[in-house]
Amino acid sequence: MLDVSRVQKELVEIERDKKLSGVSVEISEGDLTRMRGTINGPGGTPYEGGIFIVDIQLPSAYPFEPPKMQFVTKVWHPNVSSQNGAICLDILKDQWSPALTLKTALLSLQALLSTPEPDDPQDAVVAQQYLRDYATFVGTARYWTETFAKRGSLGIQEKLAKLVEMGFSEDAAKVALESCGGDENAALEKLCSG
Amino acid sequence: MEGGRSRVLCKFFMHGACLKGSDCQFSHNWSDNASQVCTFYQRGLCTYGAHCRYEHVRASRITKPAPPPVPVPRHLPAAIPPGSNVDSNSTAETAVKPSSIPLKDAWQQNSGQNLVNSVAGLSLGEAEAEEPEPISNDPSDRPICAFAQAGNCPHGESCRHIHGDLCPTCGKHCLHPHRPLERENHKLQCERNKKNLEALLKSQDIECSVCLERVHSKPTVSERKFGLMSGCDHPFCVGCIRGWRSGSHAPGMDINTVVRACPVCRVPTHYVVPSVVWYFTPEEKEDIVNGYKNKLSEIDCRHFDLGNGVCPFGTSCFYKHAFKDGTLEEVKLRHLGAADGSTFIVKNVRLSDFLKF
């Protein structure tokens, strides 16, 4: 059984501290086992200024089992799959402890963004680039952050206008864009699939 | 301590609920029998009659084995009105329905002296009959007045009972001025209770790092217990920490470095001690752990099974390893010297250890 009261306490704590910590969590559709976390890209890294969205699933044995986390926003990082956003982080696997919380796990992800571990990679291509051609890696990571992790108000308006031009209603397009973290293509896919 | 105790098994202890612990007047030894004598019958008050689950033994049989001087059924009081249709020769009959007699005892004891003598002499045995008046001249024999103890005695100076001195710890007038032993015991008990209460109060605010709730805010009493880690001082509910240590784990989790470790500081802990109160000094922790171990060492190990089984914990087991005749298992440790000069303790050697597959 999921420890509902613990999850609620965690959510309250995250909400209370979100300005300072740079991480936040929203419950999707009133289901406590499904959440959407956001991480502010750490300063001084190619991810600075980006807002990264993480899909969180709580197993029924939580907190005795780690939460399942995956990046929804595309990230160029040696420990995150550039294809599906899967994360390679020990505390989300065999080093999990029930004293860790969603907040500490998200903060660990934030720390992972600032200190990649190319020797234990999730995405071999990115890790290779990181080790062999660091300048290109930084460039690519920054470009991905600019493209996928930033939803400046102007950008959103433009994307919205584009989608409306394609024939979708403004409200639906807005909802789709928001739920996909400003990713225009994902929003389009979502709108098309119904 | 054992000497002052009754040989009668404490009925609260039998149900595992004796609150007096080592101060209980009754025996906490399973080899003693529980009292099977119906005290209501002895006073002529048992309304269960033949259906009573306790033995209906007359008081004189216990206090005095010699045959009583008064003839005929002794539990039939003289107070029964003449002409009553109770057959006074049929003991069986009266044993079945003693309820017709009794009510008189209770109030007659306080009224006429004659009646007291006659009734007490018949139903309470010789000892009581010779000295029917409970008030003795020796002040140490007089009981403490419960009214004065609670704060106000309506009888004031003329009270038949002793008015106790004020206990500085509990603030009640419950120290008997003429019973020094009882005074000391009460003081000790009171101080211990106060200490427990303070520890309990201080434990109220301690939170479990797993469920993030105060341990003492759990819904049921059995859940309101801490799990003390032998390796570190991080507080958890005993349920939470045991749930983590014994539950299912993600593949690849190492038992010794992750599961058996403290979830907060990752220091390995070999056993978890349950406790109602939290500790604030290393001595308090030691007391709790030792108390727990002592309690377990009185319980027979179910793996060892009185010598019929094998306990996987061997000599490290906290439970009692005793054979049927009560002798304890001999602790034998085989030390082996390794080639590098270090020694280690050998566990059971199996043939399969020498076979390579």
XYZ file of C-alpha atoms in Angstrom:
551
model
C 0.000 0.000 0.000
C 1.227 3.433 -0.899
C 1.875 5.534 2.190
C -0.508 8.336 1.224
C 0.100 10.458 4.284
C 3.841 10.458 3.678
C 3.382 11.483 0.038
C 1.092 14.317 1.093
C 3.630 15.511 3.643
C 6.331 15.448 0.991
C 4.184 17.462 -1.397
C 3.501 20.083 1.263
C 7.210 20.359 2.027
C 8.136 20.679 -1.670
C 5.482 23.337 -2.178
C 6.711 25.283 0.853
C 10.298 25.290 -0.305
C 10.005 25.388 -4.097
C 11.278 28.945 -4.627
C 14.499 28.232 -2.781
C 15.114 24.651 -3.878
C 14.344 25.097 -7.570
C 12.339 21.887 -7.743
C 8.583 21.456 -7.675
C 6.016 18.710 -8.133
C 2.472 18.678 -9.483
C 0.080 15.787 -9.209
C -1.389 14.784 -12.518
C -5.142 14.225 -12.613
C -5.608 13.705 -8.909
C -3.711 10.425 -8.957
C -1.134 10.368 -6.161
C 1.000 7.773 -7.912
C 1.543 9.871 -11.015
C 3.358 13.180 -10.814
C 5.212 15.706 -12.819
C 8.327 17.189 -11.303
C 10.162 20.263 -12.568
C 13.812 21.065 -12.058
C 15.440 24.384 -12.748
C 18.646 23.906 -14.712
C 21.599 24.583 -12.391
C 23.519 27.812 -12.919
C 26.966 27.718 -14.516
C 26.091 24.697 -16.647
C 24.797 24.326 -20.204
C 21.407 23.627 -18.600
C 21.156 27.065 -16.962
C 17.825 28.773 -17.490
C 16.085 25.602 -18.625
C 13.103 24.067 -16.889
C 13.231 20.312 -17.053
C 10.163 18.214 -16.612
C 10.424 14.781 -15.004
C 7.721 12.148 -15.072
C 7.395 10.504 -11.649
C 5.622 7.232 -10.912
C 5.316 5.988 -7.363
C 5.311 2.205 -6.926
C 2.788 0.859 -4.437
C 5.588 -0.048 -2.018
C 6.876 3.535 -1.920
C 8.826 4.626 0.175
C 10.321 1.159 0.483
C 10.895 1.114 -3.276
C 12.367 4.001 -5.248
C 10.100 6.232 -7.358
C 10.399 5.755 -11.121
C 11.699 8.944 -12.723
C 12.242 9.821 -16.325
C 12.915 13.113 -18.094
C 10.047 14.280 -20.275
C 12.016 17.253 -21.528
C 14.774 16.246 -23.883
C 18.196 16.580 -22.241
C 21.678 16.202 -23.671
C 23.502 14.589 -20.779
C 25.734 11.497 -20.461
C 23.502 9.956 -17.744
C 20.186 10.660 -19.404
C 18.994 8.863 -22.493
C 18.674 11.324 -25.384
C 16.012 9.024 -26.834
C 13.560 8.440 -24.011
C 14.801 10.424 -21.018
C 15.709 7.376 -18.885
C 17.968 8.333 -15.988
C 21.008 6.510 -14.669
C 21.301 7.459 -11.013
C 22.188 5.051 -8.236
C 19.770 6.421 -5.634
C 16.875 5.750 -8.006
C 17.985 2.136 -8.234
C 20.085 0.073 -5.864
C 21.102 2.865 -3.494
C 17.571 3.991 -2.686
C 16.745 4.544 0.950
C 13.322 5.183 2.491
C 14.728 8.288 4.168
C 15.073 9.875 0.716
C 12.100 11.835 -0.564
C 10.816 13.086 -3.892
C 12.434 16.418 -3.102
C 15.838 14.941 -2.338
C 15.602 12.731 -5.423
C 14.796 15.740 -7.636
C 17.617 17.708 -6.035
C 19.909 14.783 -6.782
C 18.815 14.989 -10.416
C 19.640 18.680 -10.356
C 23.055 17.817 -8.953
C 23.465 15.179 -11.632
C 22.878 17.844 -14.292
C 25.773 19.896 -12.913
C 28.137 16.945 -12.407
C 27.728 14.312 -15.126
C 29.262 10.878 -14.612
C 30.496 9.948 -18.115
C 32.142 6.767 -16.761
C 28.761 5.287 -15.886
C 26.731 6.476 -18.856
C 23.124 5.986 -19.810
C 23.656 7.384 -23.299
C 26.939 6.164 -24.774
C 26.930 8.681 -27.654
C 26.622 11.656 -25.345
C 29.208 10.213 -22.958
C 31.674 9.711 -25.828
C 31.192 13.287 -26.935
C 31.563 14.533 -23.370
C 34.883 12.730 -22.990
C 36.335 13.399 -26.441
C 34.971 16.759 -27.487
C 33.784 18.656 -24.465
C 33.256 21.939 -26.346
C 30.838 20.341 -28.784
C 29.082 18.599 -25.900
C 28.526 21.926 -24.141
C 27.284 23.461 -27.372
C 24.832 20.650 -28.032
C 23.615 20.604 -24.424
C 23.030 24.348 -24.495
C 21.234 24.142 -27.825
C 18.948 21.367 -26.472
C 18.259 23.419 -23.392
C 17.371 26.451 -25.500
C 15.202 24.396 -27.826
C 13.394 22.017 -25.465
C 13.716 23.327 -21.909
C 12.878 26.977 -22.305
C 9.370 28.231 -22.585
C 9.779 31.949 -22.802
C 6.454 33.726 -22.998
C 7.166 34.855 -26.566
C 8.115 31.346 -27.639
C 4.916 29.950 -26.205
C 2.840 32.576 -27.959
C 4.503 31.821 -31.254
C 4.022 28.108 -30.866
C 0.434 28.663 -29.840
C -0.172 30.826 -32.884
C 1.364 28.139 -35.073
C -0.906 25.444 -33.646
C -3.990 27.643 -33.953
C -3.007 28.280 -37.562
C -3.010 24.515 -38.083
C -6.669 24.502 -37.098
C -6.717 23.596 -33.393
C -8.694 25.619 -30.884
C -6.632 28.024 -28.797
C -7.628 26.420 -25.482
C -6.797 22.887 -26.582
C -3.486 24.009 -28.041
C -2.608 25.833 -24.816
C -3.390 22.779 -22.662
C -1.428 20.506 -24.972
C 1.574 22.826 -24.984
C 1.562 23.159 -21.238
C 1.293 19.449 -20.640
C 4.215 18.809 -22.962
C 6.370 21.443 -21.335
C 6.299 23.748 -24.349
C 7.476 21.099 -26.777
C 5.695 22.065 -29.960
C 6.065 18.712 -31.716
C 4.904 16.703 -28.721
C 1.926 19.024 -28.346
C 1.049 18.550 -31.986
C 1.269 14.784 -31.589
C -0.935 14.949 -28.536
C -3.512 17.085 -30.296
C -3.563 14.762 -33.308
C -3.917 11.618 -31.208
C -6.935 13.154 -29.560
C 12.987 -9.302 46.007
C 11.738 -12.786 45.244
C 11.420 -13.489 48.954
C 8.707 -10.915 49.539
C 6.620 -12.241 46.735
C 3.598 -14.428 46.924
C 3.850 -17.885 45.389
C 0.594 -17.277 43.618
C 0.899 -16.495 39.922
C -0.162 -12.927 39.080
C -3.272 -13.061 36.949
C -2.367 -9.843 35.140
C 1.050 -11.276 34.344
C -0.714 -14.358 32.937
C -2.343 -12.098 30.368
C 0.905 -10.233 29.753
C -0.471 -7.033 31.207
C 0.974 -6.620 34.689
C 1.856 -2.958 35.093
C 3.721 -3.397 38.345
C 6.612 -5.335 36.868
C 9.205 -6.277 39.411
C 7.235 -4.564 42.196
C 4.233 -6.851 41.870
C 3.304 -8.700 45.042
C 2.323 -11.765 43.056
C 4.597 -14.223 41.378
C 5.836 -13.638 37.816
C 7.164 -17.143 37.559
C 5.304 -19.476 35.237
C 6.075 -22.459 37.421
C 3.808 -21.090 40.168
C 0.131 -21.799 40.010
C -2.551 -19.213 39.800
C -4.844 -19.021 42.777
C -7.734 -21.356 42.169
C -9.634 -20.618 45.378
C -12.832 -18.631 45.150
C -12.524 -15.807 47.669
C -16.177 -14.894 47.189
C -17.212 -18.350 48.333
C -15.087 -17.981 51.421
C -16.946 -14.828 52.265
C -20.214 -16.535 51.401
C -20.782 -14.253 48.432
C -20.220 -16.395 45.327
C -23.227 -16.064 43.075
C -21.969 -18.627 40.550
C -22.561 -21.539 42.863
C -21.687 -24.868 41.289
C -20.849 -23.133 38.019
C -18.016 -21.126 39.548
C -14.747 -21.777 37.763
C -12.751 -21.413 40.983
C -12.521 -23.941 43.777
C -15.026 -23.630 46.551
C -12.791 -24.256 49.542
C -13.719 -23.128 53.020
C -11.435 -20.550 54.535
C -10.531 -22.742 57.506
C -9.029 -25.377 55.242
C -6.438 -22.965 54.081
C -5.613 -21.193 57.270
C -5.896 -24.232 59.474
C -5.759 -27.826 58.267
C -7.133 -29.298 61.547
C -10.871 -30.023 61.627
C -12.862 -27.032 62.775
C -14.307 -27.045 66.237
C -17.735 -25.912 65.121
C -19.750 -28.829 63.740
C -21.909 -29.069 60.635
C -21.462 -27.019 57.452
C -19.335 -24.068 58.409
C -20.281 -21.826 55.604
C -23.895 -21.842 56.732
C -24.176 -18.869 59.014
C -26.195 -18.854 62.170
C -27.858 -15.754 60.899
C -30.252 -17.729 58.750
C -33.682 -17.155 60.183
C -35.134 -20.064 62.099
C -37.719 -21.958 60.145
C -35.957 -21.291 56.872
C -36.545 -24.116 54.489
C -32.905 -24.510 53.626
C -31.832 -27.982 54.598
C -28.880 -27.315 56.815
C -27.615 -30.886 56.549
C -27.203 -30.870 52.845
C -23.828 -29.337 52.102
C -24.125 -30.030 48.415
C -27.328 -28.098 48.267
C -25.902 -25.058 49.987
C -22.785 -25.124 47.896
C -24.937 -24.822 44.821
C -26.842 -21.852 46.049
C -24.904 -19.927 48.607
C -26.476 -16.720 47.365
C -29.222 -16.947 49.951
C -26.735 -16.425 52.773
C -24.258 -13.863 51.840
C -25.522 -10.339 51.811
C -25.593 -10.365 55.551
C -21.848 -10.653 55.972
C -21.103 -7.497 54.213
C -23.104 -5.105 56.336
C -23.219 -7.055 59.528
C -19.483 -6.794 59.882
C -19.883 -3.127 60.595
C -22.921 -3.310 62.830
C -23.487 -5.469 65.884
C -20.475 -6.956 67.496
C -22.277 -10.207 68.238
C -23.322 -10.763 64.721
C -19.838 -9.965 63.528
C -18.467 -12.579 65.822
C -20.950 -15.185 64.828
C -20.728 -14.608 61.126
C -17.011 -14.015 60.998
C -16.414 -17.031 63.150
C -18.354 -19.179 60.793
C -17.330 -17.946 57.426
C -13.922 -16.391 57.817
C -12.201 -18.925 60.028
C -10.636 -18.858 63.468
C -7.965 -16.267 62.956
C -10.455 -13.620 61.957
C -12.939 -14.619 64.598
C -10.523 -14.070 67.449
C -9.729 -10.556 66.305
C -12.719 -9.248 64.473
C -11.916 -5.578 64.818
C -9.501 -4.623 62.012
C -8.145 -1.610 63.876
C -5.022 -2.501 65.764
C -3.128 -0.509 68.306
C 0.096 -0.764 66.404
C 0.025 2.217 64.004
C 2.076 0.329 61.421
C -0.810 -2.127 61.049
C -3.334 0.548 60.244
C -3.887 1.179 56.581
C -3.480 4.523 54.910
C -6.618 6.643 54.480
C -7.547 6.809 50.828
C -9.449 10.071 51.289
C -6.490 11.818 52.863
C -4.290 10.375 50.114
C -6.480 11.975 47.493
C -6.361 15.279 49.355
C -9.274 15.588 51.761
C -10.496 13.274 54.522
C -14.000 14.043 55.837
C -13.172 12.453 59.207
C -10.221 14.707 59.838
C -8.359 13.952 63.048
C -10.837 11.310 64.143
C -10.179 9.108 61.114
C -9.692 5.404 61.876
C -6.969 5.137 59.254
C -3.534 6.615 59.167
C -3.082 9.850 57.291
C 0.029 9.480 55.168
C 2.858 11.947 54.667
C 3.222 13.914 51.472
C 5.249 12.245 48.733
C 7.360 15.010 47.151
C 7.339 13.293 43.755
C 3.688 12.470 43.160
C 2.255 15.117 45.513
C -0.086 12.712 47.306
C -0.328 11.941 51.005
C 0.574 8.324 50.489
C 3.709 7.714 52.553
C 2.901 5.552 55.558
C 4.593 7.169 58.580
C 5.201 3.826 60.314
C 6.253 1.573 57.452
C 9.779 2.659 56.425
C 10.165 -0.104 53.818
C 6.921 0.798 52.115
C 7.894 4.473 52.130
C 11.190 3.745 50.423
C 9.547 1.482 47.874
C 6.950 4.076 47.089
C 9.557 6.785 46.672
C 11.647 4.643 44.367
C 8.629 3.594 42.335
C 7.413 7.184 42.162
C 10.756 8.473 40.943
C 10.962 5.722 38.353
C 7.444 6.523 37.162
C 8.301 10.208 36.948
C 11.404 9.455 34.926
C 9.442 7.221 32.570
C 6.799 9.873 32.173
C 9.377 12.535 31.399
C 11.083 10.287 28.856
C 7.690 9.579 27.323
C 6.911 13.292 27.111
C 10.249 14.062 25.512
C 9.681 11.223 23.029
C 6.402 12.743 21.860
C 7.970 15.058 19.305
C 10.427 12.635 17.738
C 9.728 11.982 14.065
C 10.363 8.867 12.046
C 12.530 9.536 8.987
C 10.616 7.008 6.908
C 6.963 7.895 7.381
C 7.834 11.506 8.350
C 5.322 11.359 11.199
C 5.758 11.613 14.923
C 6.181 8.061 16.182
C 3.760 8.664 19.052
C 1.082 10.010 16.717
C 0.444 6.606 15.136
C -3.138 5.346 15.333
C -2.597 2.188 17.389
C -0.590 1.758 20.570
C 1.449 -1.085 19.142
C 2.663 1.191 16.348
C 3.812 3.896 18.754
C 7.218 2.339 19.259
C 10.675 3.405 18.222
C 13.073 1.099 16.472
C 16.486 1.742 18.001
C 19.406 1.186 15.663
C 22.445 -0.439 17.205
C 24.806 1.389 14.850
C 23.562 4.982 14.984
C 21.081 7.316 16.658
C 18.510 8.031 13.966
C 14.912 7.567 15.081
C 12.375 5.431 13.213
C 9.082 3.749 13.966
C 9.783 0.111 14.669
C 7.227 -0.788 11.986
C 8.841 1.448 9.359
C 12.396 0.298 9.930
C 11.410 -3.363 10.118
C 9.323 -2.909 6.980
C 12.363 -1.558 5.162
C 14.748 -4.231 6.433
C 12.477 -7.166 5.740
C 10.463 -5.970 2.740
C 11.018 -6.678 -0.921
C 13.800 -4.687 -2.493
C 14.770 -3.529 -5.923
C 17.084 -5.943 -7.696
C 20.749 -5.242 -7.117
C 20.281 -3.772 -3.664
C 23.009 -4.980 -1.391
C 21.705 -6.421 1.862
C 24.617 -5.385 4.033
C 25.408 -1.925 2.699
C 21.910 -0.743 1.815
C 19.141 -2.750 3.457
C 20.813 -3.387 6.807
C 22.142 0.144 6.907
C 20.466 3.130 8.489
C 18.330 4.787 5.786
C 19.680 8.176 6.836
C 23.392 7.718 7.502
C 23.949 4.272 5.937
C 25.816 2.921 8.947
C 25.117 -0.834 9.103
C 22.988 -1.995 12.022
C 22.681 -5.664 12.923
C 19.535 -5.517 15.003
C 16.710 -3.144 15.806
C 15.446 -2.792 19.369
C 11.820 -1.779 19.918
C 11.187 0.791 22.627
C 8.253 2.937 23.713
C 10.499 5.798 24.756
C 13.353 7.474 22.935
C 16.737 7.968 24.585
C 18.794 11.118 24.978
C 22.020 9.780 26.431
C 24.141 6.737 25.532
C 23.418 5.304 29.001
C 19.681 5.469 28.413
C 20.137 3.693 25.099
C 22.220 1.008 26.782
C 19.538 0.537 29.443
C 16.828 0.081 26.833
C 18.913 -2.349 24.772
C 19.954 -4.372 27.810
C 16.395 -4.479 29.109
C 15.231 -5.804 25.761
C 17.952 -8.427 25.614
C 17.230 -9.551 29.174
C 13.565 -9.921 28.390
C 14.273 -11.989 25.297
C 16.777 -14.180 27.116
C 13.914 -15.458 29.276
C 11.952 -16.666 26.266
C 12.765 -20.031 24.694
C 14.135 -19.754 21.162
C 11.729 -21.374 18.731
C 14.527 -22.338 16.355
C 16.482 -24.044 19.107
C 13.226 -25.694 20.232
C 14.526 -27.054 23.570
C 17.446 -28.717 21.835
C 15.416 -30.352 19.049
C 16.233 -27.753 16.435
C 19.119 -25.684 15.204
C 19.125 -21.933 15.631
C 20.608 -20.120 12.624
C 21.792 -17.326 14.923
C 23.811 -19.745 17.063
C 25.540 -18.167 19.998
C 24.465 -14.672 18.931
C 20.787 -15.492 19.446
C 19.020 -13.225 21.972
C 16.533 -15.909 22.970
C 17.049 -18.637 25.541
C 18.804 -21.788 24.388
C 17.888 -24.251 27.121
C 17.235 -27.974 26.926
C 14.118 -29.665 28.288
C 15.692 -30.259 31.691
C 16.481 -26.564 32.016
C 20.249 -26.716 31.406
C 21.518 -23.999 29.154
C 23.296 -24.720 25.912
C 27.033 -24.687 26.276
C 28.669 -21.918 24.325
C 31.405 -23.442 22.231
C 33.332 -21.289 19.841
C 35.913 -22.820 17.576
C 38.659 -20.411 16.756
C 40.752 -21.105 13.726
C 44.001 -19.417 12.955
C 44.341 -18.300 9.371
C 47.606 -18.367 7.461
C 48.096 -14.619 7.948
C 47.979 -14.957 11.724
C 44.416 -13.649 12.251
C 41.829 -15.809 13.951
C 38.211 -16.264 13.097
C 35.275 -18.130 14.573
C 34.190 -21.276 12.782
C 30.499 -21.852 12.270
C 29.007 -25.267 11.592
C 31.214 -27.037 9.137
C 29.360 -28.752 6.326
C 30.673 -31.375 3.980
C 29.414 -29.333 1.058
C 31.891 -26.615 1.972
C 34.692 -28.896 0.819
C 33.047 -29.975 -2.390
C 33.537 -27.943 -5.493
C 30.815 -28.086 -8.108
